Tab-separated table of C-alpha atoms in Angstrom:
chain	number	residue	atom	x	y	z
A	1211	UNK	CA	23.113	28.761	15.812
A	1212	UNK	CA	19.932	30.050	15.046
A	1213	UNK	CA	19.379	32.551	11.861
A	1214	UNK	CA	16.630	34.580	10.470
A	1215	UNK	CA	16.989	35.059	6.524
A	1216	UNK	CA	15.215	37.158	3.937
A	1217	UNK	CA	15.623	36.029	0.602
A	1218	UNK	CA	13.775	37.098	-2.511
A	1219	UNK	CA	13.213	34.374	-5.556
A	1220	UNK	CA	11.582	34.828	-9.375
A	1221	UNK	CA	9.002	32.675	-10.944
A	1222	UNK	CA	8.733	31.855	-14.073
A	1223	UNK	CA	7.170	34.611	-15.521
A	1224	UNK	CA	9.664	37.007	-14.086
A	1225	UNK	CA	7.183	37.941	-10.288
A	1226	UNK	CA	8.960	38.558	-6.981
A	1227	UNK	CA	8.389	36.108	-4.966
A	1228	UNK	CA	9.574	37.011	-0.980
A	1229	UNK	CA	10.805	34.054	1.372
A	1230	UNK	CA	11.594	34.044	5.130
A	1231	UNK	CA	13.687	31.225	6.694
A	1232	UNK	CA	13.886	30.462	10.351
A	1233	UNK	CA	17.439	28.449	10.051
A	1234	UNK	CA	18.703	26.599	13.050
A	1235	UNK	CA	21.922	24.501	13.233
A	1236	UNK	CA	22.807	22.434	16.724
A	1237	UNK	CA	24.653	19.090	16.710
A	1238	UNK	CA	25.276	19.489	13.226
A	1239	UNK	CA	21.405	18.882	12.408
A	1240	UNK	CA	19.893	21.512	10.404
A	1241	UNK	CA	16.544	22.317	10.551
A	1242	UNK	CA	13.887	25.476	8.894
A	1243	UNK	CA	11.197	26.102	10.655
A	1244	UNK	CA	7.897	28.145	9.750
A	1245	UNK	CA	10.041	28.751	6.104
A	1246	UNK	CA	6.861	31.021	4.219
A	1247	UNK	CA	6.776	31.671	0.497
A	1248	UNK	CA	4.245	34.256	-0.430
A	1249	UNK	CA	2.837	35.516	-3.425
A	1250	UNK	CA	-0.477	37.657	-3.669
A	1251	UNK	CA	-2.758	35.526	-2.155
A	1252	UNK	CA	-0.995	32.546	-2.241
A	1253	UNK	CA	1.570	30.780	0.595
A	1254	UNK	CA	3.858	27.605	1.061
A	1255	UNK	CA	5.008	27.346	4.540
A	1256	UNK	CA	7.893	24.337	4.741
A	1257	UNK	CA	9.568	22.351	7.596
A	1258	UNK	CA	12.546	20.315	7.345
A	1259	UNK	CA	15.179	18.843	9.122
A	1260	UNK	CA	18.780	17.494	7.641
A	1261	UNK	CA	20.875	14.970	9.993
A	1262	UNK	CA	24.245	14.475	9.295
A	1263	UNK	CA	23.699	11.312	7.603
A	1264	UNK	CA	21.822	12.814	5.553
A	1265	UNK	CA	18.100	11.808	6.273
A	1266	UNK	CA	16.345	14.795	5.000
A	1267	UNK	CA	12.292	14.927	6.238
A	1268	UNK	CA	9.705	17.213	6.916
A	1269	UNK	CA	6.389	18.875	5.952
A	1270	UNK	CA	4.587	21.618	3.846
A	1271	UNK	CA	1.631	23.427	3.445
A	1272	UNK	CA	0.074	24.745	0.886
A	1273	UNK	CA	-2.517	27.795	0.754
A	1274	UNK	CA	-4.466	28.928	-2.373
A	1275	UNK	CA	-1.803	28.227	-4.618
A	1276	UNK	CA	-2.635	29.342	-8.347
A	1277	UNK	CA	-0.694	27.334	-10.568
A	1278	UNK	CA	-1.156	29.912	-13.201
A	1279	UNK	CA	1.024	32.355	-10.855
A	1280	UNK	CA	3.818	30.283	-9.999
A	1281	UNK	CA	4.678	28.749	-13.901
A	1282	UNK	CA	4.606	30.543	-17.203
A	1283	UNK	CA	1.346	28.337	-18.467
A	1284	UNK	CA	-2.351	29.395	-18.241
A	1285	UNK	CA	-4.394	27.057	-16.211
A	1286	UNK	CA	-7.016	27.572	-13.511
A	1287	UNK	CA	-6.277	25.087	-11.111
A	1288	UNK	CA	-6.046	25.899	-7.594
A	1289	UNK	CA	-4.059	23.633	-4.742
A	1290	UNK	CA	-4.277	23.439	-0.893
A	1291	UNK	CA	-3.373	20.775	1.676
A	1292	UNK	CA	-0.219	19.032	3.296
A	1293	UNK	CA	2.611	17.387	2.114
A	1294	UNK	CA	4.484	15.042	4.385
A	1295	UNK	CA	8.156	13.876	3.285
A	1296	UNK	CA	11.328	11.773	4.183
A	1297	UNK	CA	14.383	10.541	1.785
A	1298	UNK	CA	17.874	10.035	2.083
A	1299	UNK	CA	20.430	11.971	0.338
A	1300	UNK	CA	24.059	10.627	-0.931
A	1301	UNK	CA	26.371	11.404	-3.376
A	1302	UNK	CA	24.674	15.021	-3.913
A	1303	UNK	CA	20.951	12.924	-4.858
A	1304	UNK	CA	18.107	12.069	-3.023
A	1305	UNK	CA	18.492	8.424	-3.262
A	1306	UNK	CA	15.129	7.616	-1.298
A	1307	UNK	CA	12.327	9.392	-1.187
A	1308	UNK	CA	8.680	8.345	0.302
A	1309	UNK	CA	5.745	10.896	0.837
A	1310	UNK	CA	1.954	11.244	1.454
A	1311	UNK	CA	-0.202	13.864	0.554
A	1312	UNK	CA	-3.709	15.395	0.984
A	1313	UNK	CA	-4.415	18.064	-1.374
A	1314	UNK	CA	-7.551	19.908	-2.706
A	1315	UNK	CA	-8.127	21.867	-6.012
A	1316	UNK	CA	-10.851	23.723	-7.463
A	1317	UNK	CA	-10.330	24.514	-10.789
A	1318	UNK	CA	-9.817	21.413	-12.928
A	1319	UNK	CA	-13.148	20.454	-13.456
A	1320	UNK	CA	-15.333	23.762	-13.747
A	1321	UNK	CA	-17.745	24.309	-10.419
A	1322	UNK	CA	-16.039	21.518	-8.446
A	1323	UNK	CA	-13.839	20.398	-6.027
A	1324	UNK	CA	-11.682	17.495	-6.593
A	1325	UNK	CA	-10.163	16.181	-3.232
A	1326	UNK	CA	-6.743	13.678	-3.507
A	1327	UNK	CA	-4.977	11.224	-0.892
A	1328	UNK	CA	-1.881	9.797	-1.912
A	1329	UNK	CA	1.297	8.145	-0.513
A	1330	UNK	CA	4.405	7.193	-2.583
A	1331	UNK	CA	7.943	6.163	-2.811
A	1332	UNK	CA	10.392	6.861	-5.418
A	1333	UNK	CA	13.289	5.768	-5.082
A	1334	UNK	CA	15.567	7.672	-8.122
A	1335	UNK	CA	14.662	4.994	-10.617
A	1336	UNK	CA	10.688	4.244	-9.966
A	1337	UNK	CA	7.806	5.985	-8.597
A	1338	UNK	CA	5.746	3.328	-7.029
A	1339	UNK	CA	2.004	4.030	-4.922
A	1340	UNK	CA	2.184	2.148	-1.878
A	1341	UNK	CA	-1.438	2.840	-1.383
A	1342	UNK	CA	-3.993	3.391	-4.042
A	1343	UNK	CA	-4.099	7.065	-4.869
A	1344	UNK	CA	-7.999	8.476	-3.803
A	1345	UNK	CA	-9.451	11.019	-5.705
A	1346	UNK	CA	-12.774	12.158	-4.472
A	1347	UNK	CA	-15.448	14.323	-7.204
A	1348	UNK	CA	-18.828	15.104	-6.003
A	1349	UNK	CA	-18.570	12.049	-3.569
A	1350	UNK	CA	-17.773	10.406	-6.280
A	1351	UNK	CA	-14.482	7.741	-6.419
A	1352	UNK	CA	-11.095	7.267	-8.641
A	1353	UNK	CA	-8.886	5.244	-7.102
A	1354	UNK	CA	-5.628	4.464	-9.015
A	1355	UNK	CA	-2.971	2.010	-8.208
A	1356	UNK	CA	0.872	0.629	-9.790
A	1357	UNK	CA	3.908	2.400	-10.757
A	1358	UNK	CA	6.573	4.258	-13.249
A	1359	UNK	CA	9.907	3.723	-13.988
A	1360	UNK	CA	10.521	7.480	-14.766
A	1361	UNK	CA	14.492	5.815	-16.872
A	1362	UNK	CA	12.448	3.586	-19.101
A	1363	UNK	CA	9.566	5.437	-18.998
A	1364	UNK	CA	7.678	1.729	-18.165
A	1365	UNK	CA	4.468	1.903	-16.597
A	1366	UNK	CA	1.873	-0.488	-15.009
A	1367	UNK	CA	-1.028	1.579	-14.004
A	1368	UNK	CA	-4.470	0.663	-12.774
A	1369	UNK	CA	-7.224	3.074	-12.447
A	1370	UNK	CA	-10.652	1.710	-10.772
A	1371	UNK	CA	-14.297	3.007	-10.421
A	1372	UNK	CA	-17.328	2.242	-9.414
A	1373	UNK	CA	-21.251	3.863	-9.824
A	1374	UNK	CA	-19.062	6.920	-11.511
A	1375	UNK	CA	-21.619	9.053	-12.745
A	1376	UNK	CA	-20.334	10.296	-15.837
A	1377	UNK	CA	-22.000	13.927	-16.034
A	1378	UNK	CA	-20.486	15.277	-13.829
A	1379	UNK	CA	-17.455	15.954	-16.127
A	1380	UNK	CA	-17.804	18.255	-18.902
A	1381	UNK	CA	-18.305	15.731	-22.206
A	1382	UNK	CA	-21.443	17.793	-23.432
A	1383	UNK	CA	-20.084	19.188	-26.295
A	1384	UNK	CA	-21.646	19.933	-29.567
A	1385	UNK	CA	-25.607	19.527	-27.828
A	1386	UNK	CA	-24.377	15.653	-27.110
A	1387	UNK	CA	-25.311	14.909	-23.891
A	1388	UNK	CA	-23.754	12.105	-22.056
A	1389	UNK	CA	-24.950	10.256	-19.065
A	1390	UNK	CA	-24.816	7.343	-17.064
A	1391	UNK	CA	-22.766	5.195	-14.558
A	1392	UNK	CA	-19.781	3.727	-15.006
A	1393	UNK	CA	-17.933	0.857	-13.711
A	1394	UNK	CA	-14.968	-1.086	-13.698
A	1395	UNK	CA	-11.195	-1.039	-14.233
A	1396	UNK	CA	-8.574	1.075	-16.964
A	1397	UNK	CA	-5.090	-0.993	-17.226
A	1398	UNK	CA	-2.351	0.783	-18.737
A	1399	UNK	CA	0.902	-1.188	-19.151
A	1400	UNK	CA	4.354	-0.677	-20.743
A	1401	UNK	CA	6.143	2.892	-22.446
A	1402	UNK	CA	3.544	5.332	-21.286
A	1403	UNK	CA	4.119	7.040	-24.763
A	1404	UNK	CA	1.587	4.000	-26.148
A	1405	UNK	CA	0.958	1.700	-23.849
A	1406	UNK	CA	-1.010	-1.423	-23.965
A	1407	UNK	CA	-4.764	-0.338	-22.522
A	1408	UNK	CA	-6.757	-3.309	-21.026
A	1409	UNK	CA	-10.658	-2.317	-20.530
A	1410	UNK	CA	-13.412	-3.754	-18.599
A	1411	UNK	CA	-15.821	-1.656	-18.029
A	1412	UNK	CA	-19.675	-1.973	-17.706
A	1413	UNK	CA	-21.584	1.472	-18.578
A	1414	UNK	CA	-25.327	1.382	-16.907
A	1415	UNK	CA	-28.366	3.816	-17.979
A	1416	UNK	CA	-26.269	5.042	-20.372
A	1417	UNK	CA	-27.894	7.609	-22.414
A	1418	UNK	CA	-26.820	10.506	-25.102
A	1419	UNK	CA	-28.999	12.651	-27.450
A	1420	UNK	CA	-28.188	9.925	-30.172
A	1421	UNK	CA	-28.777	6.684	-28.315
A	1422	UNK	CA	-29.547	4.865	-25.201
A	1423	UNK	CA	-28.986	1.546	-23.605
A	1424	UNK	CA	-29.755	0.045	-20.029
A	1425	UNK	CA	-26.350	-1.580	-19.814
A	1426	UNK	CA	-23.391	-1.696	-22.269
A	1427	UNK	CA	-20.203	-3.384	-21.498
A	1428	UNK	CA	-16.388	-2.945	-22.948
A	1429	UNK	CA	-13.879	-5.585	-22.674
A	1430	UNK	CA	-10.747	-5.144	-24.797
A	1431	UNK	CA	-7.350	-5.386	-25.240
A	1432	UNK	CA	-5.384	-2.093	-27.157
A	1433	UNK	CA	-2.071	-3.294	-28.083
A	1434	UNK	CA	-0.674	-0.512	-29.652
A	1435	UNK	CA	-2.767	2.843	-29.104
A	1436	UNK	CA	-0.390	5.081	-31.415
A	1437	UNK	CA	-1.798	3.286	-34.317
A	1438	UNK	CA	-4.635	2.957	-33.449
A	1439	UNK	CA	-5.377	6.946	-33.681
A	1440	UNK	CA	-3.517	7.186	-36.872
């Protein structure tokens, strides 16, 4: 059986948003094909496939979507790439699900581009990375690494970088102007509502408008960051 549908759907802020499904069912596998969601400018084409066991996979692509368009939030970050998916559903809930993903914005940082690999599993309980997560600024490398247990809301996170040059985000405020390189490794461990915060990091020709230094390096250990800002 194969089926052409027309459907219409609302965002959050009340928009029409028109959808197009190419549905085919044979040997009780169903699959969409070419499935396009447009609005204005923007389009998510998906791809998936449902066995009767319920393995549910495919893929998406994403085209100039504005985030501001699709939620009820102000924000001027704008997505494209692929999305590549597979999980297993019983008992009405995607028990497993593992996915990779190569996306680009513009938008989050002001003038620039910020290009992201990532590849995941979650598996209803945790969200692990089973390979570091790349994020590429400027030719300029994040890489983060670890997991979350989205019931407990436990965390064990570790975010790495090396030569970062540190002007190229937008920390200028006020006529203080930051610069410099930085280097070294963000730990973040426990309730992600205040987590413990393990530093190393070496900052080289680091300079502002109030002060300067060749190197300066941070090793610490933040036990308890909620009281710490009070």
């Amino acid at each position: 059986t194969k089926t052409i549908t027309k459907i219409k759907l609302w965002n959050d802020v009340g928009d029409t948003i028109p959808v197009e499904l190419n549905i085919n069912i044979q040997d009780n596998i169903v699959s969409i094909n070419d499935a396009k969601l447009k609005y204005e400018n923007s389009l998510i084409n998906l791809n998936i496939i449902l066995t009767p066991e319920g393995q549910l996979s495919g893929w998406s692509k994403i085209q100039n979507i504005k985030l501001q368009d699709w939620f009820d939030y102000h924000s001027t970050i704008n997505l494209d790439g692929e999305l590549y998916y597979t999980g297993f559903i019983a008992n009405n809930k995607l028990q497993e699900w593992s996915f990779s993903a190569d996306l680009i914005d513009t938008g989050l940082i002001p003038g620039d581009t910020l290009t992201a690999s990532v590849s995941g599993l979650f598996n209803g309980v945790t969200f692990e990375l089973t390979e570091p997560l790349i994020a590429v600024l400027n030719d300029q490398h994040i890489t983060i690494d670890g997991m979350i247990d989205v019931v407990t809301n436990y965390s064990n996170l570790k975010m790495s970088v090396s030569d970062f040059l540190i002007d190229i985000f937008p920390l200028n405020n006020d006529g203080i102007n930051i610069k410099g390189n930085l280097t070294g490794d963000i730990r973040l461990k426990g309730d992600l509502n205040s987590p413990e915060i393990l530093l190393d990091i070496l900052f080289e020709e680091f300079t502002t408008s109030l002060f300067s230094c060749s190197n300066y390096r941070i090793n610490g250990h933040i036990i308890d960051p909620q009281k710490l800002k009070s």
